[in-house]
Amino acid sequence: MDAFGSFPFFSVGDITFYRDLSLSFGKKFSKKVKAKAAYYNQTYNLGVIEHETLGDEEMVYANIAVVDLTYKFNRKHSLRTELQGLWTKEDDGDWAALTLEYNISPIWFFSVMNEYNYGNPVSNMQIHYYNMSFGYTDKSNRISVRYGRQREGLLCVGGVCRYVPASTGFTITLTSSF
């Protein structure tokens, strides 16, 4: 067994690409209030995943905490607040994020978000990434409009990751499920 508690028997190779250990729980406090909390310990091989270089020289070790609170005003209206913290010595340093999302179920959502790279070792790179968005859902189709600043890098939503370029401006997204 190695220092991280994994067993060599289950290893595929000598280089770690990605490892994610997590713990999460949820609690419904009343009909109106529910909360979720999660902790993630991630090991991420930046060289292999983003730069396509084989090796373990660009490893990122991160600790992430997420708290998600939802308050239901009534059957259709709710406000969701999400707080996130990411702590790492590698890559771009520590991050904090706040999201406020107002939902009118099942059709509309409106949100504001800020990601802040407060721990970047280069002080002029400690940037706020503000976003405002709204969307409309009809059955299995969803259209959303977003304005704000997007940081460059790997963007993961719901377990699906893709590399995105840095951008500032409007983004329109159309999603259909079938």
CSV table of N, CA and C in Angstrom, one decimal:
chain,number,residue,atom,x,y,z
A,1,MET,N,0.9,-1.2,0.0
A,1,MET,CA,0.0,0.0,0.0
A,1,MET,C,0.9,1.2,0.0
A,2,ASP,N,0.6,2.3,-0.8
A,2,ASP,CA,1.4,3.5,-0.9
A,2,ASP,C,0.9,4.5,0.1
A,3,ALA,N,1.5,5.7,0.1
A,3,ALA,CA,1.2,6.8,1.0
A,3,ALA,C,-0.3,7.3,0.9
A,4,PHE,N,-0.9,7.1,-0.2
A,4,PHE,CA,-2.3,7.6,-0.4
A,4,PHE,C,-3.3,6.5,-0.1
A,5,GLY,N,-2.9,5.3,0.3
A,5,GLY,CA,-3.8,4.3,0.7
A,5,GLY,C,-4.3,3.5,-0.4
A,6,SER,N,-3.8,3.7,-1.7
A,6,SER,CA,-4.2,2.8,-2.8
A,6,SER,C,-3.4,1.6,-2.8
A,7,PHE,N,-3.9,0.6,-3.4
A,7,PHE,CA,-3.2,-0.7,-3.5
A,7,PHE,C,-2.6,-0.9,-4.9
A,8,PRO,N,-1.3,-1.2,-4.9
A,8,PRO,CA,-0.6,-1.4,-6.2
A,8,PRO,C,-1.3,-2.4,-7.1
A,9,PHE,N,-2.0,-3.4,-6.5
A,9,PHE,CA,-2.6,-4.4,-7.3
A,9,PHE,C,-3.6,-3.8,-8.3
A,10,PHE,N,-4.3,-2.6,-7.9
A,10,PHE,CA,-5.3,-2.0,-8.7
A,10,PHE,C,-4.7,-1.0,-9.7
A,11,SER,N,-3.4,-0.7,-9.6
A,11,SER,CA,-2.7,0.3,-10.5
A,11,SER,C,-2.7,-0.2,-11.9
A,12,VAL,N,-2.9,0.7,-12.8
A,12,VAL,CA,-2.8,0.4,-14.3
A,12,VAL,C,-1.4,0.8,-14.8
A,13,GLY,N,-0.8,1.8,-14.2
A,13,GLY,CA,0.5,2.3,-14.6
A,13,GLY,C,1.2,3.0,-13.5
A,14,ASP,N,2.4,3.6,-13.8
A,14,ASP,CA,3.2,4.3,-12.8
A,14,ASP,C,2.8,5.7,-12.6
A,15,ILE,N,2.0,6.3,-13.5
A,15,ILE,CA,1.7,7.7,-13.5
A,15,ILE,C,0.2,7.9,-13.2
A,16,THR,N,-0.1,8.8,-12.2
A,16,THR,CA,-1.4,9.1,-11.8
A,16,THR,C,-1.9,10.2,-12.8
A,17,PHE,N,-3.1,10.0,-13.4
A,17,PHE,CA,-3.7,11.0,-14.3
A,17,PHE,C,-4.6,11.8,-13.5
A,18,TYR,N,-5.5,11.2,-12.7
A,18,TYR,CA,-6.5,11.9,-11.9
A,18,TYR,C,-7.0,11.0,-10.8
A,19,ARG,N,-7.1,11.6,-9.6
A,19,ARG,CA,-7.7,10.8,-8.5
A,19,ARG,C,-8.6,11.8,-7.7
A,20,ASP,N,-9.7,11.3,-7.3
A,20,ASP,CA,-10.7,12.1,-6.6
A,20,ASP,C,-11.3,11.3,-5.5
A,21,LEU,N,-11.1,11.7,-4.3
A,21,LEU,CA,-11.7,11.1,-3.1
A,21,LEU,C,-12.7,12.2,-2.6
A,22,SER,N,-13.9,11.7,-2.3
A,22,SER,CA,-14.9,12.7,-1.9
A,22,SER,C,-15.8,12.2,-0.8
A,23,LEU,N,-16.4,13.1,-0.2
A,23,LEU,CA,-17.4,12.8,0.9
A,23,LEU,C,-18.5,13.9,0.8
A,24,SER,N,-19.7,13.5,0.7
A,24,SER,CA,-20.8,14.4,0.6
A,24,SER,C,-22.0,14.0,1.4
A,25,PHE,N,-22.8,14.9,1.9
A,25,PHE,CA,-24.0,14.6,2.6
A,25,PHE,C,-25.0,15.7,2.4
A,26,GLY,N,-26.3,15.4,2.6
A,26,GLY,CA,-27.4,16.3,2.4
A,26,GLY,C,-28.3,16.2,3.6
A,27,LYS,N,-29.0,17.3,3.9
A,27,LYS,CA,-30.0,17.4,5.0
A,27,LYS,C,-31.1,18.3,4.6
A,28,LYS,N,-32.3,17.8,4.8
A,28,LYS,CA,-33.5,18.6,4.6
A,28,LYS,C,-34.0,19.1,6.0
A,29,PHE,N,-33.8,20.4,6.2
A,29,PHE,CA,-34.1,20.9,7.6
A,29,PHE,C,-35.6,21.1,7.7
A,30,SER,N,-36.3,21.5,6.7
A,30,SER,CA,-37.8,21.7,6.7
A,30,SER,C,-38.3,21.6,5.3
A,31,LYS,N,-39.6,21.8,5.1
A,31,LYS,CA,-40.1,21.8,3.7
A,31,LYS,C,-39.5,23.0,2.9
A,32,LYS,N,-39.0,24.0,3.5
A,32,LYS,CA,-38.5,25.1,2.8
A,32,LYS,C,-36.9,25.2,2.7
A,33,VAL,N,-36.2,24.5,3.6
A,33,VAL,CA,-34.8,24.6,3.6
A,33,VAL,C,-34.1,23.3,3.5
A,34,LYS,N,-33.1,23.2,2.5
A,34,LYS,CA,-32.3,22.0,2.5
A,34,LYS,C,-30.9,22.4,2.2
A,35,ALA,N,-29.9,21.5,2.6
A,35,ALA,CA,-28.5,21.9,2.4
A,35,ALA,C,-27.8,20.6,1.9
A,36,LYS,N,-26.7,20.9,1.2
A,36,LYS,CA,-25.7,19.8,0.8
A,36,LYS,C,-24.3,20.4,1.1
A,37,ALA,N,-23.5,19.5,1.5
A,37,ALA,CA,-22.1,19.8,1.7
A,37,ALA,C,-21.2,18.7,1.2
A,38,ALA,N,-20.0,19.1,0.6
A,38,ALA,CA,-19.1,18.1,0.1
A,38,ALA,C,-17.7,18.5,0.3
A,39,TYR,N,-16.8,17.5,0.4
A,39,TYR,CA,-15.4,17.8,0.4
A,39,TYR,C,-14.7,16.8,-0.6
A,40,TYR,N,-13.8,17.4,-1.4
A,40,TYR,CA,-13.1,16.6,-2.4
A,40,TYR,C,-11.6,16.8,-2.2
A,41,ASN,N,-10.9,15.7,-2.3
A,41,ASN,CA,-9.4,15.7,-2.3
A,41,ASN,C,-9.0,15.2,-3.7
A,42,GLN,N,-8.4,16.1,-4.5
A,42,GLN,CA,-8.1,15.7,-5.9
A,42,GLN,C,-6.7,15.8,-6.2
A,43,THR,N,-6.2,14.8,-7.0
A,43,THR,CA,-4.9,14.8,-7.5
A,43,THR,C,-5.1,14.8,-9.0
A,44,TYR,N,-4.5,15.8,-9.7
A,44,TYR,CA,-4.8,16.1,-11.1
A,44,TYR,C,-3.5,16.3,-11.8
A,45,ASN,N,-3.2,15.5,-12.9
A,45,ASN,CA,-2.0,15.6,-13.6
A,45,ASN,C,-2.2,16.6,-14.8
A,46,LEU,N,-1.8,17.8,-14.5
A,46,LEU,CA,-2.0,18.9,-15.5
A,46,LEU,C,-1.3,18.7,-16.8
A,47,GLY,N,-0.1,18.1,-16.7
A,47,GLY,CA,0.7,17.8,-17.9
A,47,GLY,C,0.1,16.8,-18.8
A,48,VAL,N,-0.4,15.7,-18.2
A,48,VAL,CA,-1.1,14.7,-19.1
A,48,VAL,C,-2.4,15.2,-19.6
A,49,ILE,N,-3.3,15.7,-18.8
A,49,ILE,CA,-4.6,16.0,-19.1
A,49,ILE,C,-4.8,17.3,-20.0
A,50,GLU,N,-4.0,18.3,-19.7
A,50,GLU,CA,-4.1,19.6,-20.5
A,50,GLU,C,-3.0,19.8,-21.5
A,51,HIS,N,-1.8,19.4,-21.2
A,51,HIS,CA,-0.7,19.7,-22.1
A,51,HIS,C,-0.2,18.5,-22.9
A,52,GLU,N,-0.8,17.3,-22.6
A,52,GLU,CA,-0.5,16.1,-23.3
A,52,GLU,C,0.9,15.7,-23.3
A,53,THR,N,1.6,15.9,-22.1
A,53,THR,CA,2.9,15.5,-21.9
A,53,THR,C,2.9,14.4,-20.8
A,54,LEU,N,3.6,13.3,-21.1
A,54,LEU,CA,3.6,12.2,-20.2
A,54,LEU,C,4.6,12.4,-19.1
A,55,GLY,N,4.2,12.3,-17.9
A,55,GLY,CA,5.1,12.5,-16.7
A,55,GLY,C,4.3,12.9,-15.5
A,56,ASP,N,5.0,13.1,-14.4
A,56,ASP,CA,4.3,13.5,-13.2
A,56,ASP,C,4.9,14.8,-12.6
A,57,GLU,N,5.5,15.6,-13.5
A,57,GLU,CA,6.1,16.9,-13.0
A,57,GLU,C,5.1,18.0,-12.8
A,58,GLU,N,3.9,17.9,-13.3
A,58,GLU,CA,2.9,19.0,-13.2
A,58,GLU,C,1.7,18.5,-12.4
A,59,MET,N,1.9,17.9,-11.3
A,59,MET,CA,0.8,17.4,-10.5
A,59,MET,C,0.2,18.6,-9.7
A,60,VAL,N,-1.1,18.6,-9.6
A,60,VAL,CA,-1.9,19.5,-8.8
A,60,VAL,C,-2.6,18.8,-7.7
A,61,TYR,N,-2.4,19.2,-6.5
A,61,TYR,CA,-3.0,18.5,-5.3
A,61,TYR,C,-4.0,19.6,-4.7
A,62,ALA,N,-5.3,19.3,-4.7
A,62,ALA,CA,-6.3,20.3,-4.3
A,62,ALA,C,-7.2,19.7,-3.3
A,63,ASN,N,-7.7,20.6,-2.4
A,63,ASN,CA,-8.7,20.3,-1.4
A,63,ASN,C,-9.9,21.3,-1.8
A,64,ILE,N,-11.1,20.8,-1.9
A,64,ILE,CA,-12.2,21.6,-2.3
A,64,ILE,C,-13.4,21.3,-1.4
A,65,ALA,N,-14.0,22.4,-1.0
A,65,ALA,CA,-15.2,22.3,-0.1
A,65,ALA,C,-16.4,23.1,-0.8
A,66,VAL,N,-17.6,22.5,-0.7
A,66,VAL,CA,-18.7,23.1,-1.3
A,66,VAL,C,-19.9,23.0,-0.4
A,67,VAL,N,-20.6,24.1,-0.2
A,67,VAL,CA,-21.8,24.2,0.6
A,67,VAL,C,-22.9,24.7,-0.3
A,68,ASP,N,-24.0,24.0,-0.4
A,68,ASP,CA,-25.2,24.4,-1.2
A,68,ASP,C,-26.4,24.5,-0.4
A,69,LEU,N,-27.0,25.6,-0.4
A,69,LEU,CA,-28.3,25.9,0.4
A,69,LEU,C,-29.4,26.3,-0.5
A,70,THR,N,-30.6,25.6,-0.3
A,70,THR,CA,-31.7,26.0,-1.1
A,70,THR,C,-32.9,26.4,-0.2
A,71,TYR,N,-33.5,27.5,-0.5
A,71,TYR,CA,-34.7,28.0,0.2
A,71,TYR,C,-35.9,28.0,-0.8
A,72,LYS,N,-36.9,27.3,-0.4
A,72,LYS,CA,-38.1,27.3,-1.3
A,72,LYS,C,-39.1,28.3,-0.7
A,73,PHE,N,-39.5,29.4,-1.5
A,73,PHE,CA,-40.4,30.3,-1.1
A,73,PHE,C,-41.8,29.8,-1.2
A,74,ASN,N,-42.1,29.0,-2.3
A,74,ASN,CA,-43.3,28.3,-2.4
A,74,ASN,C,-43.1,27.1,-3.4
A,75,ARG,N,-44.1,26.5,-3.9
A,75,ARG,CA,-44.0,25.3,-4.8
A,75,ARG,C,-43.1,25.6,-6.0
A,76,LYS,N,-43.1,26.8,-6.6
A,76,LYS,CA,-42.4,27.0,-7.8
A,76,LYS,C,-41.2,27.9,-7.7
A,77,HIS,N,-41.1,28.7,-6.6
A,77,HIS,CA,-40.0,29.7,-6.5
A,77,HIS,C,-39.0,29.3,-5.5
A,78,SER,N,-37.7,29.3,-5.8
A,78,SER,CA,-36.7,29.0,-4.9
A,78,SER,C,-35.4,29.8,-5.1
A,79,LEU,N,-34.6,29.9,-4.1
A,79,LEU,CA,-33.3,30.5,-4.2
A,79,LEU,C,-32.2,29.6,-3.7
A,80,ARG,N,-31.2,29.3,-4.6
A,80,ARG,CA,-30.1,28.4,-4.3
A,80,ARG,C,-28.8,29.2,-4.2
A,81,THR,N,-28.1,29.0,-3.1
A,81,THR,CA,-26.8,29.6,-2.9
A,81,THR,C,-25.8,28.6,-2.8
A,82,GLU,N,-24.7,28.8,-3.5
A,82,GLU,CA,-23.6,27.8,-3.5
A,82,GLU,C,-22.3,28.5,-3.2
A,83,LEU,N,-21.5,28.1,-2.2
A,83,LEU,CA,-20.2,28.6,-1.8
A,83,LEU,C,-19.2,27.5,-2.0
A,84,GLN,N,-18.1,27.9,-2.7
A,84,GLN,CA,-17.0,26.9,-2.9
A,84,GLN,C,-15.7,27.5,-2.6
A,85,GLY,N,-14.8,26.6,-2.1
A,85,GLY,CA,-13.4,27.0,-1.9
A,85,GLY,C,-12.5,25.9,-2.4
A,86,LEU,N,-11.4,26.3,-3.1
A,86,LEU,CA,-10.4,25.4,-3.6
A,86,LEU,C,-9.1,25.9,-3.1
A,87,TRP,N,-8.3,25.0,-2.4
A,87,TRP,CA,-7.0,25.3,-1.9
A,87,TRP,C,-6.0,24.4,-2.5
A,88,THR,N,-5.0,25.1,-3.1
A,88,THR,CA,-3.8,24.3,-3.7
A,88,THR,C,-2.6,25.2,-3.7
A,89,LYS,N,-1.5,24.6,-3.7
A,89,LYS,CA,-0.2,25.4,-3.8
A,89,LYS,C,0.3,25.4,-5.2
A,90,GLU,N,-0.3,24.5,-6.1
A,90,GLU,CA,0.1,24.4,-7.5
A,90,GLU,C,-0.8,25.2,-8.4
A,91,ASP,N,-0.5,25.2,-9.7
A,91,ASP,CA,-1.3,25.8,-10.7
A,91,ASP,C,-1.5,27.2,-10.4
A,92,ASP,N,-2.8,27.7,-10.3
A,92,ASP,CA,-3.1,29.1,-10.1
A,92,ASP,C,-3.4,29.5,-8.6
A,93,GLY,N,-3.1,28.6,-7.7
A,93,GLY,CA,-3.4,28.9,-6.3
A,93,GLY,C,-4.8,28.8,-5.9
A,94,ASP,N,-5.2,29.4,-4.8
A,94,ASP,CA,-6.5,29.2,-4.1
A,94,ASP,C,-7.6,30.0,-4.8
A,95,TRP,N,-8.8,29.5,-4.8
A,95,TRP,CA,-10.0,30.1,-5.4
A,95,TRP,C,-11.1,30.1,-4.4
A,96,ALA,N,-12.1,31.0,-4.6
A,96,ALA,CA,-13.4,31.1,-3.9
A,96,ALA,C,-14.4,31.4,-4.9
A,97,ALA,N,-15.6,30.8,-4.7
A,97,ALA,CA,-16.7,31.1,-5.7
A,97,ALA,C,-18.0,31.2,-4.9
A,98,LEU,N,-18.9,32.0,-5.4
A,98,LEU,CA,-20.2,32.2,-4.9
A,98,LEU,C,-21.2,32.3,-6.0
A,99,THR,N,-22.3,31.5,-5.9
A,99,THR,CA,-23.4,31.5,-6.9
A,99,THR,C,-24.7,31.7,-6.2
A,100,LEU,N,-25.5,32.6,-6.8
A,100,LEU,CA,-26.9,32.8,-6.4
A,100,LEU,C,-27.8,32.5,-7.6
A,101,GLU,N,-28.8,31.6,-7.4
A,101,GLU,CA,-29.6,31.2,-8.5
A,101,GLU,C,-31.1,31.2,-8.1
A,102,TYR,N,-31.9,32.0,-8.8
A,102,TYR,CA,-33.3,32.1,-8.5
A,102,TYR,C,-34.0,31.2,-9.6
A,103,ASN,N,-34.9,30.3,-9.1
A,103,ASN,CA,-35.6,29.4,-10.0
A,103,ASN,C,-37.1,29.6,-10.0
A,104,ILE,N,-37.7,29.6,-11.1
A,104,ILE,CA,-39.1,29.6,-11.2
A,104,ILE,C,-39.5,28.3,-12.0
A,105,SER,N,-39.7,27.3,-11.2
A,105,SER,CA,-39.8,25.9,-11.7
A,105,SER,C,-41.1,25.8,-12.5
A,106,PRO,N,-41.1,25.0,-13.5
A,106,PRO,CA,-39.9,24.2,-14.1
A,106,PRO,C,-39.3,24.9,-15.3
A,107,ILE,N,-39.6,26.2,-15.5
A,107,ILE,CA,-39.3,26.9,-16.8
A,107,ILE,C,-38.1,27.8,-16.7
A,108,TRP,N,-38.0,28.7,-15.7
A,108,TRP,CA,-37.0,29.8,-15.8
A,108,TRP,C,-35.9,29.6,-14.7
A,109,PHE,N,-34.7,30.2,-14.9
A,109,PHE,CA,-33.7,30.4,-13.9
A,109,PHE,C,-33.0,31.6,-14.2
A,110,PHE,N,-32.5,32.3,-13.1
A,110,PHE,CA,-31.7,33.5,-13.2
A,110,PHE,C,-30.5,33.3,-12.2
A,111,SER,N,-29.3,33.7,-12.6
A,111,SER,CA,-28.2,33.5,-11.7
A,111,SER,C,-27.1,34.5,-11.8
A,112,VAL,N,-26.4,34.7,-10.7
A,112,VAL,CA,-25.2,35.6,-10.7
A,112,VAL,C,-24.1,34.7,-10.0
A,113,MET,N,-22.9,34.9,-10.5
A,113,MET,CA,-21.8,34.1,-10.0
A,113,MET,C,-20.5,34.9,-10.0
A,114,ASN,N,-19.6,34.6,-9.1
A,114,ASN,CA,-18.3,35.2,-9.0
A,114,ASN,C,-17.3,34.1,-8.6
A,115,GLU,N,-16.3,33.9,-9.4
A,115,GLU,CA,-15.1,33.1,-9.1
A,115,GLU,C,-14.0,34.1,-8.9
A,116,TYR,N,-13.2,33.9,-7.8
A,116,TYR,CA,-12.1,34.8,-7.5
A,116,TYR,C,-10.9,34.0,-7.2
A,117,ASN,N,-9.8,34.3,-8.0
A,117,ASN,CA,-8.5,33.6,-7.8
A,117,ASN,C,-7.6,34.4,-6.8
A,118,TYR,N,-8.1,34.5,-5.6
A,118,TYR,CA,-7.4,35.3,-4.6
A,118,TYR,C,-6.0,34.7,-4.2
A,119,GLY,N,-5.8,33.5,-4.4
A,119,GLY,CA,-4.5,32.9,-4.0
A,119,GLY,C,-3.4,32.8,-5.1
A,120,ASN,N,-3.7,33.4,-6.3
A,120,ASN,CA,-2.7,33.4,-7.4
A,120,ASN,C,-1.4,34.1,-6.9
A,121,PRO,N,-0.3,33.4,-7.1
A,121,PRO,CA,1.0,34.0,-6.6
A,121,PRO,C,1.4,35.3,-7.4
A,122,VAL,N,0.8,35.5,-8.6
A,122,VAL,CA,1.0,36.7,-9.4
A,122,VAL,C,-0.1,37.7,-9.0
A,123,SER,N,0.1,38.8,-8.3
A,123,SER,CA,-1.0,39.6,-7.8
A,123,SER,C,-1.9,40.2,-8.9
A,124,ASN,N,-1.3,40.6,-10.0
A,124,ASN,CA,-2.2,41.1,-11.1
A,124,ASN,C,-3.0,40.0,-11.8
A,125,MET,N,-2.9,38.7,-11.4
A,125,MET,CA,-3.7,37.6,-11.9
A,125,MET,C,-4.7,37.2,-10.9
A,126,GLN,N,-4.9,37.9,-9.8
A,126,GLN,CA,-5.9,37.6,-8.8
A,126,GLN,C,-7.2,38.3,-9.4
A,127,ILE,N,-7.9,37.6,-10.2
A,127,ILE,CA,-9.0,38.2,-11.0
A,127,ILE,C,-10.3,37.6,-10.5
A,128,HIS,N,-11.4,38.5,-10.6
A,128,HIS,CA,-12.8,38.2,-10.4
A,128,HIS,C,-13.3,37.7,-11.8
A,129,TYR,N,-14.1,36.6,-11.8
A,129,TYR,CA,-14.7,36.1,-13.0
A,129,TYR,C,-16.2,36.2,-12.7
A,130,TYR,N,-16.9,37.4,-13.1
A,130,TYR,CA,-18.3,37.6,-12.8
A,130,TYR,C,-19.1,37.0,-14.0
A,131,ASN,N,-20.3,36.5,-13.7
A,131,ASN,CA,-21.2,36.0,-14.7
A,131,ASN,C,-22.6,36.2,-14.3
A,132,MET,N,-23.4,36.6,-15.2
A,132,MET,CA,-24.9,36.7,-15.0
A,132,MET,C,-25.5,35.8,-16.1
A,133,SER,N,-26.6,35.1,-15.8
A,133,SER,CA,-27.2,34.2,-16.8
A,133,SER,C,-28.7,34.0,-16.5
A,134,PHE,N,-29.4,33.7,-17.5
A,134,PHE,CA,-30.8,33.3,-17.4
A,134,PHE,C,-31.1,32.2,-18.4
A,135,GLY,N,-32.1,31.4,-18.1
A,135,GLY,CA,-32.4,30.3,-19.1
A,135,GLY,C,-33.9,30.0,-19.0
A,136,TYR,N,-34.3,29.3,-20.1
A,136,TYR,CA,-35.7,28.8,-20.3
A,136,TYR,C,-35.6,27.3,-20.6
A,137,THR,N,-36.5,26.5,-20.0
A,137,THR,CA,-36.6,25.1,-20.3
A,137,THR,C,-38.0,24.8,-20.7
A,138,ASP,N,-38.0,24.0,-21.8
A,138,ASP,CA,-39.3,23.5,-22.3
A,138,ASP,C,-39.1,22.0,-22.6
A,139,LYS,N,-39.7,21.1,-21.8
A,139,LYS,CA,-39.6,19.7,-21.9
A,139,LYS,C,-38.1,19.3,-21.8
A,140,SER,N,-37.6,18.7,-22.9
A,140,SER,CA,-36.2,18.3,-22.8
A,140,SER,C,-35.2,19.3,-23.5
A,141,ASN,N,-35.7,20.5,-23.8
A,141,ASN,CA,-34.9,21.5,-24.4
A,141,ASN,C,-34.6,22.7,-23.4
A,142,ARG,N,-33.4,23.2,-23.5
A,142,ARG,CA,-33.0,24.3,-22.6
A,142,ARG,C,-32.2,25.3,-23.4
A,143,ILE,N,-32.5,26.6,-23.3
A,143,ILE,CA,-31.7,27.6,-23.9
A,143,ILE,C,-31.3,28.6,-22.7
A,144,SER,N,-30.0,28.9,-22.7
A,144,SER,CA,-29.6,29.9,-21.7
A,144,SER,C,-28.7,30.9,-22.3
A,145,VAL,N,-28.7,32.1,-21.7
A,145,VAL,CA,-27.9,33.2,-22.2
A,145,VAL,C,-27.0,33.7,-21.0
A,146,ARG,N,-25.7,33.8,-21.2
A,146,ARG,CA,-24.8,34.2,-20.1
A,146,ARG,C,-24.0,35.4,-20.6
A,147,TYR,N,-23.7,36.3,-19.7
A,147,TYR,CA,-22.8,37.4,-19.9
A,147,TYR,C,-21.7,37.4,-18.8
A,148,GLY,N,-20.5,37.5,-19.2
A,148,GLY,CA,-19.5,37.5,-18.2
A,148,GLY,C,-18.1,37.1,-18.7
A,149,ARG,N,-17.3,36.8,-17.7
A,149,ARG,CA,-15.9,36.4,-18.0
A,149,ARG,C,-15.7,35.0,-17.7
A,150,GLN,N,-15.1,34.2,-18.7
A,150,GLN,CA,-14.9,32.8,-18.5
A,150,GLN,C,-13.4,32.6,-18.5
A,151,ARG,N,-12.9,31.9,-17.4
A,151,ARG,CA,-11.5,31.6,-17.4
A,151,ARG,C,-11.1,30.4,-18.3
A,152,GLU,N,-9.9,30.4,-18.7
A,152,GLU,CA,-9.4,29.3,-19.6
A,152,GLU,C,-9.2,28.1,-18.8
A,153,GLY,N,-9.5,27.0,-19.3
A,153,GLY,CA,-9.1,25.7,-18.6
A,153,GLY,C,-10.2,24.7,-18.7
A,154,LEU,N,-10.0,23.7,-17.9
A,154,LEU,CA,-10.9,22.5,-17.9
A,154,LEU,C,-12.2,22.9,-17.2
A,155,LEU,N,-13.3,22.8,-17.8
A,155,LEU,CA,-14.6,23.1,-17.2
A,155,LEU,C,-15.4,21.8,-17.0
A,156,CYS,N,-15.7,21.5,-15.8
A,156,CYS,CA,-16.5,20.2,-15.6
A,156,CYS,C,-17.8,20.5,-15.0
A,157,VAL,N,-18.9,20.0,-15.6
A,157,VAL,CA,-20.2,20.2,-15.1
A,157,VAL,C,-20.9,18.8,-15.1
A,158,GLY,N,-21.3,18.4,-14.0
A,158,GLY,CA,-22.1,17.1,-13.9
A,158,GLY,C,-21.2,15.9,-14.3
A,159,GLY,N,-19.9,16.0,-14.1
A,159,GLY,CA,-19.1,14.9,-14.4
A,159,GLY,C,-18.6,14.8,-15.9
A,160,VAL,N,-19.0,15.8,-16.7
A,160,VAL,CA,-18.6,15.9,-18.1
A,160,VAL,C,-17.6,17.1,-18.1
A,161,CYS,N,-16.4,16.9,-18.6
A,161,CYS,CA,-15.4,17.9,-18.6
A,161,CYS,C,-15.0,18.2,-20.1
A,162,ARG,N,-14.7,19.5,-20.3
A,162,ARG,CA,-14.2,20.0,-21.6
A,162,ARG,C,-13.3,21.2,-21.4
A,163,TYR,N,-12.4,21.3,-22.3
A,163,TYR,CA,-11.5,22.4,-22.3
A,163,TYR,C,-12.1,23.7,-22.9
A,164,VAL,N,-12.1,24.8,-22.2
A,164,VAL,CA,-12.7,26.0,-22.8
A,164,VAL,C,-11.7,27.1,-22.8
A,165,PRO,N,-11.7,28.0,-23.8
A,165,PRO,CA,-10.8,29.1,-23.9
A,165,PRO,C,-11.3,30.3,-23.0
A,166,ALA,N,-10.4,31.2,-22.7
A,166,ALA,CA,-10.8,32.4,-22.0
A,166,ALA,C,-11.7,33.3,-22.9
A,167,SER,N,-12.7,33.9,-22.3
A,167,SER,CA,-13.6,34.7,-23.0
A,167,SER,C,-14.3,35.7,-22.1
A,168,THR,N,-14.7,36.8,-22.7
A,168,THR,CA,-15.5,37.8,-22.1
A,168,THR,C,-16.6,38.2,-23.0
A,169,GLY,N,-17.9,38.2,-22.6
A,169,GLY,CA,-19.0,38.5,-23.5
A,169,GLY,C,-20.2,37.6,-23.3
A,170,PHE,N,-21.0,37.6,-24.3
A,170,PHE,CA,-22.2,36.8,-24.3
A,170,PHE,C,-22.0,35.4,-24.8
A,171,THR,N,-22.7,34.4,-24.2
A,171,THR,CA,-22.7,33.0,-24.6
A,171,THR,C,-24.1,32.5,-24.6
A,172,ILE,N,-24.5,31.9,-25.7
A,172,ILE,CA,-25.8,31.3,-25.8
A,172,ILE,C,-25.6,29.8,-26.0
A,173,THR,N,-26.4,29.1,-25.1
A,173,THR,CA,-26.2,27.6,-25.1
A,173,THR,C,-27.6,27.0,-25.3
A,174,LEU,N,-27.7,26.1,-26.2
A,174,LEU,CA,-28.9,25.3,-26.5
A,174,LEU,C,-28.6,23.9,-26.2
A,175,THR,N,-29.4,23.2,-25.3
A,175,THR,CA,-29.2,21.8,-25.0
A,175,THR,C,-30.5,21.1,-25.2
A,176,SER,N,-30.4,19.9,-25.9
A,176,SER,CA,-31.6,19.1,-26.1
A,176,SER,C,-31.2,17.7,-25.7
A,177,SER,N,-32.1,17.1,-24.9
A,177,SER,CA,-31.9,15.7,-24.5
A,177,SER,C,-32.9,14.8,-25.2
A,178,PHE,N,-32.5,13.7,-25.7
A,178,PHE,CA,-33.4,12.8,-26.4
A,178,PHE,C,-33.0,11.3,-26.2
